[in-house]
Amino acid sequence: MQMDFKRLILAVVFAFSIILLWERWVQHNTPAAVPETAQSAAAADSSIPAPMASTEPGTTVPAGTAATLSAYAEAPRVTVRTDMMEAVVSAVGGDLIHVELTHHKDSEDHSKNFVVLQESGKHQYIANTGLLGAEGLPTHKTILEPEQTGYVLKDGENSLVVRLKAPASAGIEVTKLLTFYRGSYVVDVAYEINNTSDKPLNATAYFQLARDGQPAEHTKGFFGGVSTFTGPAFFTQEGKFQKVEFKKIENNETSFVKSAKDGWVAMVQHYFVSAWLPNGDVQREFYTHKISNDFYGAGVKLPVQVAAGAKQSIDVPLYVGPQEQDKLAKLATGFNKVVDYGLVTIFAEPLFWVLNMIHKIVGNWGWSIILVTILIKALFFPLSAASYKSMAKMKTLMPRMKALQERYKDDKMKLNQAMMELYKTEKVNPMGGCLPILVQMPVFIALYWVLLSVVEMRQAPWMFWITDLSVKDPYFILPLIMGATMFIQTKLNPTPPDPMQAKVMMIMPIMFTFMFLWFPSGLVLYWVVNNILSIAQQWYVTRMIERGEAKAAR
Amino acid sequence: MKTLFIGLLKFYRFAISPWLGNRCRFHPSCSAYAIEAIEKHGIIRGFRLAVWRVMRCHPWNDGGHDPVP
């Protein structure tokens, strides 16, 4: 038996160390890996989706002439600057190939902006669009003619429009428009189609997000193993929020609602998101596909019908920005779901709501974390209040308990049994029960996920040396305090009779301190506050019991 | 499977339980009850018994001596 325990404990300790080491190693190795983007020059171009089933057959999909991403390097560019972002639109397809956010700074270099879309660099990540269904319609590879080479949103202006003209073709004129707004992460992307021919045009417009399969910023998870989701996601009333892993696209195993009259498509990463949010009650088709090695596309197709001699435009808003939840919810149904809490969403959403409310009052996320932790502890206090009350009654039983202790001096089990019977007959019980702790666990796990997932924590300061609650404490002060509080907790609990167990109890604070060293400091802060409150509660309870005993002894 | 469940419970009793303190209102404690129940009645019935026991272990129950049936 003893041997078994020793082995078990050793195995667990080893497992933790291996997970931690492995994660460090993975983190060390991933950022350098730039995926290969060269496309096969095969006749069928996998970067262009097939037209919608509803459109007329017989339309030929243009063949790829060069690798999409390298084509951007040679083509003219249009630069756009607003109060929220700096963007680059390529003449190739009028695609959005670079978006950096001026209000969110780079994780490492705070003098640089955070880059979401980028055609080259750490990631390959673009938003491209096109039209299919008739000869001469521009796809995301057609070279368009920009009206200007640079735009700046001037003071007093609330929006600016980037126009690109498609090459002239028989009977159809197409212009692509990208409208940027002041104070907004939304870019309206539209096609204006002028059908000067004598035949109606039945076309399909596609709006897609193409990205490499590498996760964005690495985040430390609980026990080192968990990180947040990176990849495409869809939302429809029918399927609700559905994430699609890159691996599933690679293996052709995707399952999500592909045809609906509502919904949107997003590319989710930790803290940030980009998404096509088509308006209205229009039939649409969602798709994912592998474009080239480690390069995947997810998008939406919409029908465009233009009568002979008529003008028609199709417009889909594109969001590229942070996952600020109050903004997201207003843009599209279910858009706030991109903040990924995993299994504990049901607890996490109300928790964030409370956290956000407190933040609106105190104006600092660090203090908000502390207040929420106190609030939750207070909320669960009634669960322990019942046992405090019975503790007061306990003192009257002290003489009888002493007697029992005398009688069963050598048989701990019998003593326990007899004491439990005494508690029952006298209707007192100093213990809180197993259920309350089980109920509290998911709430604390949910708070953990909230602190890990929300962009509001990113580069948010607390006080003194903590300037960013989403990254590790630069001086490791909080983790060391955390270790100290855990050590105090071991001292407060009775030492286990088994010496091996006692040793493990002493090792645990050291292990946890080591694990918490690289955790986001917001999480460590929460853990520290929670531990301090637990210690205070336990100290109070112990004092109550001791007082009861002292009075009884008199 | 049975060994795995019991192993997990033993791990809890060994490494986690000391942190939470003695809090069960019953004798034997919930975790000891769960191990015994699974050993005696198999995984499905034992697990059900253990869950039912944990559900009863709250401040509004009198607790007391409650052995595995």
Coordinates of C-alpha atoms in Angstrom, one line a residue:
Chain A
M1 CA 0.0 0.0 0.0
Q2 CA 2.7 2.4 1.1
M3 CA 4.7 1.5 -2.0
D4 CA 1.7 2.2 -4.3
F5 CA 1.3 5.7 -2.9
K6 CA 4.9 6.5 -3.3
R7 CA 4.8 5.4 -6.9
L8 CA 1.6 7.3 -7.6
I9 CA 3.0 10.5 -6.2
L10 CA 6.3 10.2 -8.0
A11 CA 4.4 9.6 -11.3
V12 CA 2.2 12.7 -10.8
V13 CA 5.2 14.9 -10.0
F14 CA 7.1 13.6 -13.0
A15 CA 4.0 14.1 -15.2
F16 CA 3.7 17.7 -14.1
S17 CA 7.4 18.4 -14.8
I18 CA 7.3 16.8 -18.2
I19 CA 4.2 18.8 -19.2
L20 CA 5.9 22.0 -18.1
L21 CA 9.1 21.2 -19.8
W22 CA 7.4 20.2 -23.0
E23 CA 5.4 23.3 -23.1
R24 CA 8.4 25.5 -22.7
W25 CA 10.1 23.6 -25.5
V26 CA 7.1 24.0 -27.8
Q27 CA 6.9 27.7 -27.0
H28 CA 10.6 28.0 -27.8
N29 CA 10.3 26.4 -31.1
T30 CA 7.0 27.5 -32.7
P31 CA 7.3 31.2 -33.5
A32 CA 10.2 30.7 -36.0
A33 CA 8.3 28.2 -38.1
V34 CA 7.1 30.1 -41.2
P35 CA 4.7 28.0 -43.1
E36 CA 5.4 27.3 -46.8
T37 CA 3.1 29.2 -48.9
A38 CA 4.1 28.3 -52.4
Q39 CA 1.2 26.9 -54.2
S40 CA 1.2 24.1 -56.7
A41 CA 0.8 25.4 -60.2
A42 CA -2.0 22.9 -60.8
A43 CA -4.8 23.9 -63.2
A44 CA -7.4 23.8 -60.5
D45 CA -6.9 26.7 -58.1
S46 CA -7.7 25.6 -54.6
S47 CA -7.6 29.2 -53.3
I48 CA -10.8 30.0 -55.1
P49 CA -14.0 28.4 -53.9
A50 CA -16.5 26.8 -56.2
P51 CA -19.6 29.0 -57.0
M52 CA -22.8 28.4 -55.0
A53 CA -24.8 25.5 -56.1
S54 CA -27.7 27.8 -57.0
T55 CA -25.8 29.7 -59.6
E56 CA -25.7 28.6 -63.2
P57 CA -23.3 25.8 -64.0
G58 CA -20.6 26.1 -66.7
T59 CA -18.7 29.0 -65.1
T60 CA -15.0 28.4 -65.2
V61 CA -12.9 29.0 -62.2
P62 CA -9.9 31.0 -63.2
A63 CA -6.6 29.1 -62.9
G64 CA -3.9 30.2 -60.5
T65 CA -1.0 31.8 -62.2
A66 CA 1.2 32.6 -59.3
A67 CA 1.2 31.9 -55.6
T68 CA -1.4 34.3 -54.1
L69 CA 0.8 35.6 -51.3
S70 CA 3.8 36.3 -53.4
A71 CA 1.6 38.2 -55.9
Y72 CA 0.8 40.7 -53.2
A73 CA 4.5 41.6 -52.9
E74 CA 4.7 42.8 -56.5
A75 CA 1.3 44.5 -56.9
P76 CA 0.6 48.1 -56.0
R77 CA -0.7 48.8 -52.5
V78 CA -3.2 51.3 -51.0
T79 CA -2.4 52.4 -47.5
V80 CA -5.2 53.5 -45.2
R81 CA -4.9 55.2 -41.8
T82 CA -7.8 55.8 -39.4
D83 CA -8.0 56.5 -35.7
M84 CA -8.3 52.8 -35.0
M85 CA -6.2 51.0 -37.5
E86 CA -3.5 51.1 -40.2
A87 CA -4.4 49.0 -43.1
V88 CA -3.0 47.9 -46.5
V89 CA -5.3 47.0 -49.4
S90 CA -3.6 45.2 -52.3
A91 CA -4.4 45.9 -55.9
V92 CA -4.6 42.1 -56.2
G93 CA -8.3 41.5 -55.7
G94 CA -8.6 44.5 -53.5
D95 CA -7.7 42.2 -50.7
L96 CA -7.1 43.4 -47.2
I97 CA -3.6 42.2 -46.6
H98 CA -2.5 44.1 -43.5
V99 CA -4.3 45.5 -40.5
E100 CA -2.6 46.7 -37.3
L101 CA -4.5 48.2 -34.4
T102 CA -3.3 51.5 -33.1
H103 CA -5.0 51.1 -29.7
H104 CA -3.4 47.6 -29.0
K105 CA 0.3 47.2 -28.8
D106 CA 2.5 44.3 -29.7
S107 CA 3.1 41.7 -27.0
E108 CA 6.8 42.1 -26.9
D109 CA 7.5 45.6 -28.3
H110 CA 5.0 48.1 -26.8
S111 CA 6.1 50.8 -29.2
K112 CA 4.6 48.8 -32.1
N113 CA 1.0 48.2 -32.9
F114 CA -0.6 44.8 -32.7
V115 CA -0.8 43.2 -36.1
V116 CA -3.9 41.1 -36.9
L117 CA -3.9 40.7 -40.7
Q118 CA -0.5 40.3 -42.4
E119 CA 0.5 38.8 -45.7
S120 CA 4.0 38.2 -44.6
G121 CA 5.7 38.1 -41.2
K122 CA 4.8 36.0 -38.1
H123 CA 1.6 34.8 -39.8
Q124 CA 0.0 34.7 -43.2
Y125 CA -3.5 36.0 -42.6
I126 CA -5.6 38.0 -45.1
A127 CA -9.2 38.9 -45.8
N128 CA -10.0 38.3 -49.5
T129 CA -13.1 38.5 -51.7
G130 CA -14.2 37.9 -55.2
L131 CA -17.1 37.3 -57.6
L132 CA -17.8 34.1 -59.5
G133 CA -20.4 33.0 -62.0
A134 CA -19.6 34.8 -65.2
E135 CA -16.6 35.5 -67.5
G136 CA -14.6 38.5 -66.5
L137 CA -15.8 38.9 -62.9
P138 CA -13.0 39.8 -60.6
T139 CA -11.8 37.1 -58.2
H140 CA -9.4 37.7 -55.3
K141 CA -6.6 37.3 -57.8
T142 CA -7.7 39.8 -60.4
I143 CA -5.5 43.0 -60.4
L144 CA -7.8 45.9 -59.7
E145 CA -7.1 49.5 -60.4
P146 CA -7.0 51.7 -57.2
E147 CA -8.2 55.2 -57.4
Q148 CA -5.6 56.5 -55.0
T149 CA -2.5 55.1 -53.3
G150 CA -3.1 56.4 -49.8
Y151 CA -5.9 57.5 -47.6
V152 CA -5.9 59.1 -44.1
L153 CA -9.1 59.7 -42.1
K154 CA -9.0 63.5 -41.6
D155 CA -10.3 65.4 -38.6
G156 CA -14.0 66.0 -39.0
E157 CA -14.5 63.1 -41.3
N158 CA -16.4 60.1 -40.1
S159 CA -15.5 57.6 -42.9
L160 CA -13.4 57.1 -45.9
V161 CA -13.9 55.0 -49.0
V162 CA -11.3 53.1 -50.9
R163 CA -12.3 52.4 -54.5
L164 CA -10.8 49.9 -56.8
K165 CA -12.0 49.3 -60.4
A166 CA -12.0 45.9 -62.0
P167 CA -10.7 45.5 -65.5
A168 CA -13.3 46.3 -68.1
S169 CA -15.2 43.3 -69.4
A170 CA -18.0 42.9 -71.9
G171 CA -21.1 44.4 -70.5
I172 CA -20.2 44.3 -66.8
E173 CA -18.5 47.0 -64.7
V174 CA -17.4 46.1 -61.2
T175 CA -16.0 48.4 -58.5
K176 CA -14.8 47.2 -55.1
L177 CA -15.3 49.6 -52.2
L178 CA -13.8 49.4 -48.7
T179 CA -15.4 51.8 -46.3
F180 CA -13.5 52.6 -43.0
Y181 CA -15.2 54.3 -40.1
R182 CA -14.0 56.6 -37.3
G183 CA -13.9 54.8 -33.9
S184 CA -14.7 51.4 -35.4
Y185 CA -13.1 48.1 -36.2
V186 CA -15.6 47.5 -38.9
V187 CA -14.7 47.8 -42.6
D188 CA -17.6 47.6 -45.0
V189 CA -16.6 45.7 -48.1
A190 CA -18.8 46.1 -51.1
Y191 CA -19.0 45.3 -54.8
E192 CA -20.9 47.7 -57.1
I193 CA -22.0 45.8 -60.2
N194 CA -23.3 47.6 -63.2
N195 CA -24.8 45.3 -65.7
T196 CA -24.8 47.1 -69.1
S197 CA -25.5 43.9 -71.1
D198 CA -28.9 42.7 -72.2
K199 CA -28.7 39.5 -70.1
P200 CA -29.3 39.2 -66.3
L201 CA -26.3 38.3 -64.2
N202 CA -26.4 35.4 -61.8
A203 CA -23.2 35.6 -59.7
T204 CA -21.8 34.4 -56.4
A205 CA -19.8 36.7 -54.1
Y206 CA -17.4 35.1 -51.7
F207 CA -15.9 36.7 -48.6
Q208 CA -13.1 34.7 -47.0
L209 CA -10.5 34.8 -44.3
A210 CA -7.3 32.9 -45.1
R211 CA -4.8 32.1 -42.4
D212 CA -1.9 29.8 -41.6
G213 CA -2.6 27.0 -39.1
Q214 CA -0.3 28.2 -36.3
P215 CA -1.7 29.4 -33.0
A216 CA -1.3 33.2 -32.3
E217 CA 0.1 34.3 -29.0
H218 CA 1.0 31.5 -26.7
T219 CA -0.7 31.5 -23.4
K220 CA 0.1 29.7 -20.2
G221 CA -2.7 27.4 -19.2
F222 CA -3.5 25.6 -16.0
F223 CA -0.8 23.0 -15.3
G224 CA 0.8 24.3 -18.5
G225 CA -1.4 22.2 -20.8
V226 CA -4.4 24.3 -21.9
S227 CA -4.3 27.1 -24.5
T228 CA -7.0 29.0 -26.2
F229 CA -8.5 28.2 -29.5
T230 CA -7.1 29.5 -32.8
G231 CA -9.0 28.9 -36.0
P232 CA -12.2 29.4 -37.9
A233 CA -15.6 29.6 -36.3
F234 CA -19.2 29.9 -37.6
F235 CA -22.4 31.0 -36.1
T236 CA -25.9 30.2 -37.3
Q237 CA -29.2 30.0 -35.5
E238 CA -29.4 26.4 -36.3
G239 CA -25.9 25.3 -35.3
K240 CA -25.1 28.1 -32.8
F241 CA -21.4 28.8 -32.3
Q242 CA -19.3 26.1 -34.0
K243 CA -15.5 26.1 -33.9
V244 CA -13.5 24.3 -36.7
E245 CA -10.0 23.2 -36.0
F246 CA -7.4 23.6 -38.7
K247 CA -6.6 19.9 -38.3
K248 CA -10.2 19.0 -39.2
I249 CA -9.9 21.1 -42.4
E250 CA -6.6 19.4 -43.3
N251 CA -8.2 16.0 -42.9
N252 CA -11.5 17.0 -44.5
E253 CA -13.5 16.1 -41.3
T254 CA -15.3 19.4 -40.8
S255 CA -18.8 19.5 -39.5
F256 CA -20.8 22.7 -39.2
V257 CA -24.0 24.2 -40.6
K258 CA -23.0 25.0 -44.1
S259 CA -26.2 26.6 -45.5
A260 CA -28.4 29.1 -43.6
K261 CA -30.4 32.3 -43.9
D262 CA -28.4 34.0 -41.1
G263 CA -25.0 33.8 -39.4
W264 CA -21.4 34.8 -39.9
V265 CA -17.9 33.4 -40.2
A266 CA -14.9 34.3 -38.0
M267 CA -11.2 33.6 -37.6
V268 CA -10.6 33.4 -33.8
Q269 CA -7.4 33.8 -32.0
H270 CA -6.5 34.6 -28.4
Y271 CA -7.9 38.2 -27.6
F272 CA -8.5 39.1 -31.3
V273 CA -10.9 38.2 -34.1
S274 CA -11.7 38.9 -37.6
A275 CA -15.1 38.1 -39.1
W276 CA -17.4 38.6 -42.1
L277 CA -20.8 39.6 -40.7
P278 CA -23.4 39.5 -43.6
N279 CA -26.6 41.4 -42.8
G280 CA -30.1 40.4 -43.3
D281 CA -32.2 37.4 -44.2
V282 CA -30.3 36.2 -47.2
Q283 CA -29.5 32.6 -48.1
R284 CA -25.7 32.0 -47.6
E285 CA -23.3 29.2 -47.8
F286 CA -20.4 28.7 -45.4
Y287 CA -17.2 26.8 -46.3
T288 CA -13.7 25.9 -45.3
H289 CA -10.9 24.7 -47.5
K290 CA -7.2 24.0 -47.5
I291 CA -5.5 26.5 -49.8
S292 CA -1.9 25.3 -49.7
N293 CA 0.4 23.7 -47.2
D294 CA -0.5 25.1 -43.8
F295 CA -2.8 27.8 -45.3
Y296 CA -6.5 27.5 -44.8
G297 CA -9.6 29.5 -45.9
A298 CA -12.9 30.0 -44.2
G299 CA -15.7 32.1 -45.8
V300 CA -19.2 32.8 -46.8
K301 CA -20.8 32.9 -50.2
L302 CA -23.8 35.1 -51.1
P303 CA -25.8 35.2 -54.3
V304 CA -25.8 38.4 -56.4
Q305 CA -28.5 38.9 -59.1
V306 CA -28.3 41.8 -61.4
A307 CA -31.0 42.3 -64.0
A308 CA -30.1 43.4 -67.5
G309 CA -29.2 47.1 -67.6
A310 CA -29.4 47.4 -63.8
K311 CA -27.0 48.4 -61.0
Q312 CA -26.7 46.3 -57.9
S313 CA -24.4 46.3 -54.9
I314 CA -23.5 43.7 -52.3
D315 CA -22.0 44.8 -49.0
V316 CA -20.6 42.7 -46.1
P317 CA -19.1 44.2 -43.0
L318 CA -15.7 42.9 -42.0
Y319 CA -14.6 43.1 -38.3
V320 CA -10.9 43.1 -37.5
G321 CA -10.1 43.9 -33.9
P322 CA -10.1 43.0 -30.3
Q323 CA -12.7 40.8 -28.6
E324 CA -14.3 43.6 -26.7
Q325 CA -17.4 41.9 -25.6
D326 CA -19.9 44.8 -25.3
K327 CA -18.9 45.9 -28.8
L328 CA -19.1 42.4 -30.3
A329 CA -22.6 41.7 -29.1
K330 CA -24.0 44.8 -30.8
L331 CA -22.5 43.9 -34.2
A332 CA -24.1 40.5 -34.8
T333 CA -26.1 37.8 -33.0
G334 CA -23.8 35.6 -31.0
F335 CA -20.6 37.5 -32.0
N336 CA -19.6 37.7 -28.3
K337 CA -19.3 33.9 -28.3
V338 CA -15.9 34.2 -29.9
V339 CA -14.5 34.9 -26.5
D340 CA -13.7 31.3 -25.8
Y341 CA -14.3 30.1 -22.2
G342 CA -14.5 26.4 -23.1
L343 CA -16.7 24.1 -20.9
V344 CA -17.4 26.7 -18.2
T345 CA -19.1 29.3 -20.4
I346 CA -22.3 29.1 -18.4
F347 CA -20.5 30.4 -15.3
A348 CA -17.9 32.5 -17.1
E349 CA -20.3 34.8 -18.9
P350 CA -22.1 36.1 -15.8
L351 CA -18.8 36.3 -14.0
F352 CA -17.3 38.6 -16.7
W353 CA -20.5 40.7 -16.7
V354 CA -19.9 41.3 -12.9
L355 CA -16.2 41.9 -13.4
N356 CA -17.0 44.4 -16.2
M357 CA -19.5 46.2 -14.0
I358 CA -17.0 46.6 -11.1
H359 CA -14.4 47.8 -13.6
K360 CA -16.8 50.5 -14.8
I361 CA -16.9 51.8 -11.2
V362 CA -13.3 51.3 -10.0
G363 CA -11.6 51.8 -13.4
N364 CA -8.8 49.3 -12.8
W365 CA -8.8 45.6 -13.7
G366 CA -6.5 44.6 -10.9
W367 CA -8.7 45.9 -8.2
S368 CA -11.7 44.5 -10.1
I369 CA -10.2 41.0 -9.9
I370 CA -9.7 41.5 -6.1
L371 CA -13.2 42.7 -5.6
V372 CA -14.8 39.9 -7.6
T373 CA -12.8 37.3 -5.7
I374 CA -14.0 38.8 -2.4
L375 CA -17.5 38.9 -3.7
I376 CA -17.6 35.2 -4.7
K377 CA -16.1 34.3 -1.3
A378 CA -18.8 36.3 0.4
L379 CA -21.5 34.7 -1.8
F380 CA -20.5 31.3 -0.6
F381 CA -20.1 32.4 3.0
P382 CA -23.7 31.3 4.0
L383 CA -22.6 27.7 3.1
S384 CA -20.1 27.8 5.9
A385 CA -22.3 30.0 8.2
A386 CA -24.4 27.0 9.1
S387 CA -21.3 25.2 10.5
Y388 CA -20.3 28.3 12.5
K389 CA -23.7 28.3 14.2
S390 CA -23.4 24.7 15.2
M391 CA -19.9 25.4 16.5
A392 CA -21.5 27.7 19.1
K393 CA -23.6 24.8 20.2
M394 CA -20.6 22.5 20.3
K395 CA -19.3 23.8 23.6
T396 CA -22.2 22.3 25.4
L397 CA -21.2 18.9 24.1
M398 CA -17.6 19.2 25.1
P399 CA -17.7 17.1 28.3
R400 CA -19.4 14.2 26.5
M401 CA -16.9 14.4 23.7
K402 CA -14.0 14.3 26.2
A403 CA -15.6 11.2 27.6
L404 CA -15.8 9.5 24.2
Q405 CA -12.2 10.4 23.5
E406 CA -11.2 8.7 26.8
R407 CA -13.3 5.6 26.0
Y408 CA -12.0 5.1 22.4
K409 CA -8.4 6.2 23.0
D410 CA -6.9 3.4 20.9
D411 CA -9.5 3.1 18.1
K412 CA -9.7 6.2 15.9
M413 CA -12.4 4.7 13.7
K414 CA -14.7 3.8 16.6
L415 CA -14.1 7.3 18.0
N416 CA -15.0 9.0 14.7
Q417 CA -18.1 6.9 14.4
A418 CA -19.3 7.6 17.9
M419 CA -18.6 11.4 17.5
M420 CA -20.6 11.4 14.2
E421 CA -23.5 9.7 16.0
L422 CA -23.3 12.3 18.8
Y423 CA -23.4 15.1 16.3
K424 CA -26.4 13.6 14.7
T425 CA -28.5 13.0 17.8
E426 CA -27.6 16.5 19.1
K427 CA -28.2 18.1 15.6
V428 CA -24.8 19.8 15.5
N429 CA -22.0 19.3 13.0
P430 CA -18.8 21.4 12.7
M431 CA -18.2 20.3 9.1
G432 CA -19.4 22.1 6.1
G433 CA -19.9 19.1 3.9
C434 CA -18.4 17.9 0.6
L435 CA -21.1 19.4 -1.7
P436 CA -20.3 23.1 -1.0
I437 CA -16.7 22.7 -2.1
L438 CA -17.8 20.9 -5.2
V439 CA -20.3 23.7 -6.1
Q440 CA -17.6 26.3 -5.6
M441 CA -15.0 24.6 -7.9
P442 CA -16.6 25.4 -11.3
V443 CA -17.1 29.0 -10.3
F444 CA -13.4 29.4 -9.5
I445 CA -12.4 27.5 -12.7
A446 CA -14.7 29.8 -14.7
L447 CA -13.0 32.9 -13.1
Y448 CA -9.7 31.4 -14.1
W449 CA -10.9 31.1 -17.8
V450 CA -12.3 34.6 -17.8
L451 CA -9.0 36.1 -16.6
L452 CA -7.2 34.0 -19.2
S453 CA -9.5 34.8 -22.2
V454 CA -10.6 38.4 -22.1
V455 CA -8.8 41.0 -24.1
E456 CA -9.7 43.6 -21.5
M457 CA -6.9 42.1 -19.3
R458 CA -4.3 42.5 -22.1
Q459 CA -1.8 45.2 -21.2
A460 CA -4.1 46.4 -18.3
P461 CA -2.1 47.5 -15.3
W462 CA -2.9 46.9 -11.6
M463 CA -0.4 48.9 -9.4
F464 CA 3.3 49.1 -8.5
W465 CA 5.2 46.7 -10.7
I466 CA 2.3 45.0 -12.4
T467 CA 1.8 46.8 -15.7
D468 CA 0.2 44.0 -17.6
L469 CA -2.2 41.5 -15.9
S470 CA -2.1 39.1 -18.9
V471 CA 1.6 38.4 -18.7
K472 CA 3.9 37.0 -16.0
D473 CA 5.0 39.1 -13.1
P474 CA 8.3 40.5 -14.2
Y475 CA 9.9 40.2 -10.7
F476 CA 8.0 37.0 -9.7
I477 CA 6.8 38.7 -6.5
L478 CA 3.1 37.6 -6.8
P479 CA 4.0 33.9 -7.4
L480 CA 6.3 34.0 -4.3
I481 CA 3.5 35.5 -2.2
M482 CA 1.2 32.8 -3.6
G483 CA 3.7 30.1 -2.5
A484 CA 3.9 31.7 1.0
T485 CA 0.1 31.7 1.4
M486 CA 0.0 28.1 0.4
F487 CA 2.7 27.3 2.9
I488 CA 0.7 29.0 5.6
Q489 CA -2.3 26.9 4.6
T490 CA -0.3 23.7 5.1
K491 CA 0.6 24.9 8.6
L492 CA -3.1 25.7 9.4
N493 CA -4.3 22.2 8.4
P494 CA -3.5 19.3 10.7
T495 CA -0.4 17.4 9.7
P496 CA -1.4 14.2 8.1
P497 CA -0.4 11.1 10.1
D498 CA 1.4 9.5 7.1
P499 CA 5.0 10.9 7.0
M500 CA 5.1 10.5 3.2
Q501 CA 1.8 12.4 2.9
A502 CA 3.2 15.1 5.1
K503 CA 6.2 15.4 2.9
V504 CA 4.0 15.8 -0.2
M505 CA 2.1 18.5 1.6
M506 CA 5.3 20.4 2.0
I507 CA 6.4 19.9 -1.6
M508 CA 3.1 21.1 -3.1
P509 CA 3.6 24.9 -2.3
I510 CA 7.1 24.7 -4.0
M511 CA 5.7 22.9 -7.0
F512 CA 2.8 25.4 -7.3
T513 CA 5.1 28.4 -7.0
F514 CA 7.3 27.0 -9.7
M515 CA 4.2 26.5 -11.9
F516 CA 2.8 29.9 -11.3
L517 CA 6.0 31.8 -12.1
W518 CA 5.1 32.2 -15.7
F519 CA 1.4 32.5 -15.3
P520 CA -0.5 35.7 -16.3
S521 CA -0.2 37.9 -13.2
G522 CA -4.0 38.6 -13.1
L523 CA -4.5 34.9 -12.5
V524 CA -1.8 34.8 -9.8
L525 CA -3.4 37.9 -8.2
Y526 CA -6.7 36.1 -8.0
W527 CA -5.1 33.0 -6.5
V528 CA -3.3 35.1 -3.9
V529 CA -6.4 36.9 -2.8
N530 CA -8.4 33.7 -2.8
N531 CA -5.7 32.0 -0.6
I532 CA -5.6 34.9 1.8
L533 CA -9.4 34.9 2.2
S534 CA -9.3 31.1 2.8
I535 CA -6.7 31.5 5.4
A536 CA -8.7 34.2 7.2
Q537 CA -11.8 32.1 7.1
Q538 CA -10.0 29.1 8.4
W539 CA -8.3 31.1 11.1
Y540 CA -11.7 32.4 12.2
V541 CA -13.2 28.9 12.3
T542 CA -10.3 27.5 14.3
R543 CA -10.5 30.4 16.8
M544 CA -14.2 29.7 17.2
I545 CA -13.5 26.1 18.0
E546 CA -10.7 26.9 20.4
R547 CA -12.9 29.4 22.2
G548 CA -15.6 26.8 22.5
E549 CA -13.1 24.3 24.0
A550 CA -11.7 26.8 26.4
K551 CA -15.1 27.7 27.7
A552 CA -16.0 24.1 28.0
A553 CA -12.9 23.3 29.9
R554 CA -13.6 26.0 32.5
Chain B
M1 CA -11.2 0.9 -15.1
K2 CA -12.2 0.1 -11.5
T3 CA -8.5 0.4 -10.5
L4 CA -8.3 3.7 -12.3
F5 CA -11.3 5.2 -10.5
I6 CA -10.1 3.9 -7.1
G7 CA -6.5 5.2 -7.9
L8 CA -7.9 8.6 -8.6
L9 CA -9.9 8.6 -5.4
K10 CA -6.8 7.5 -3.5
F11 CA -4.8 10.3 -5.1
Y12 CA -7.4 12.8 -4.0
R13 CA -7.4 11.4 -0.5
F14 CA -3.6 11.5 -0.4
A15 CA -2.7 14.8 -2.1
I16 CA -5.7 17.1 -2.3
S17 CA -7.9 16.2 0.7
P18 CA -5.4 17.5 3.3
W19 CA -5.6 20.9 1.6
L20 CA -9.4 21.1 2.0
G21 CA -9.4 20.0 5.6
N22 CA -11.7 17.7 7.3
R23 CA -15.1 18.7 6.0
C24 CA -17.3 15.7 5.6
R25 CA -20.4 15.5 7.7
F26 CA -20.5 11.7 7.6
H27 CA -18.5 8.8 8.7
P28 CA -17.0 7.2 6.7
S29 CA -16.0 10.4 4.7
C30 CA -17.3 10.8 1.1
S31 CA -14.1 9.7 -0.5
A32 CA -13.7 6.6 1.7
Y33 CA -17.3 5.9 1.0
A34 CA -16.8 6.2 -2.7
I35 CA -13.8 3.8 -2.7
E36 CA -15.7 1.2 -0.6
A37 CA -18.9 1.6 -2.8
I38 CA -17.0 1.0 -6.0
E39 CA -15.1 -2.0 -4.6
K40 CA -18.3 -3.5 -3.3
H41 CA -20.9 -2.7 -6.0
G42 CA -18.8 -2.1 -9.1
I43 CA -18.3 1.1 -11.0
I44 CA -21.8 2.0 -12.1
R45 CA -23.7 1.3 -8.9
G46 CA -20.8 2.4 -6.7
F47 CA -20.4 5.7 -8.6
R48 CA -24.1 6.3 -8.3
L49 CA -24.0 5.7 -4.6
A50 CA -21.0 8.0 -4.2
V51 CA -22.7 10.8 -6.2
W52 CA -25.8 10.5 -4.1
R53 CA -23.7 10.6 -0.9
V54 CA -21.9 13.8 -2.0
M55 CA -25.2 15.3 -2.8
R56 CA -26.4 14.7 0.7
C57 CA -23.3 16.1 2.3
H58 CA -24.2 19.7 2.8
P59 CA -24.8 22.0 5.8
W60 CA -28.6 21.2 6.0
N61 CA -28.1 17.5 6.4
D62 CA -27.5 16.2 9.9
G63 CA -24.7 13.8 8.8
G64 CA -23.7 11.0 11.1
H65 CA -22.7 7.4 10.6
D66 CA -23.6 6.3 7.1
P67 CA -21.8 3.1 5.9
V68 CA -21.9 1.7 2.4
P69 CA -25.0 -0.5 2.0

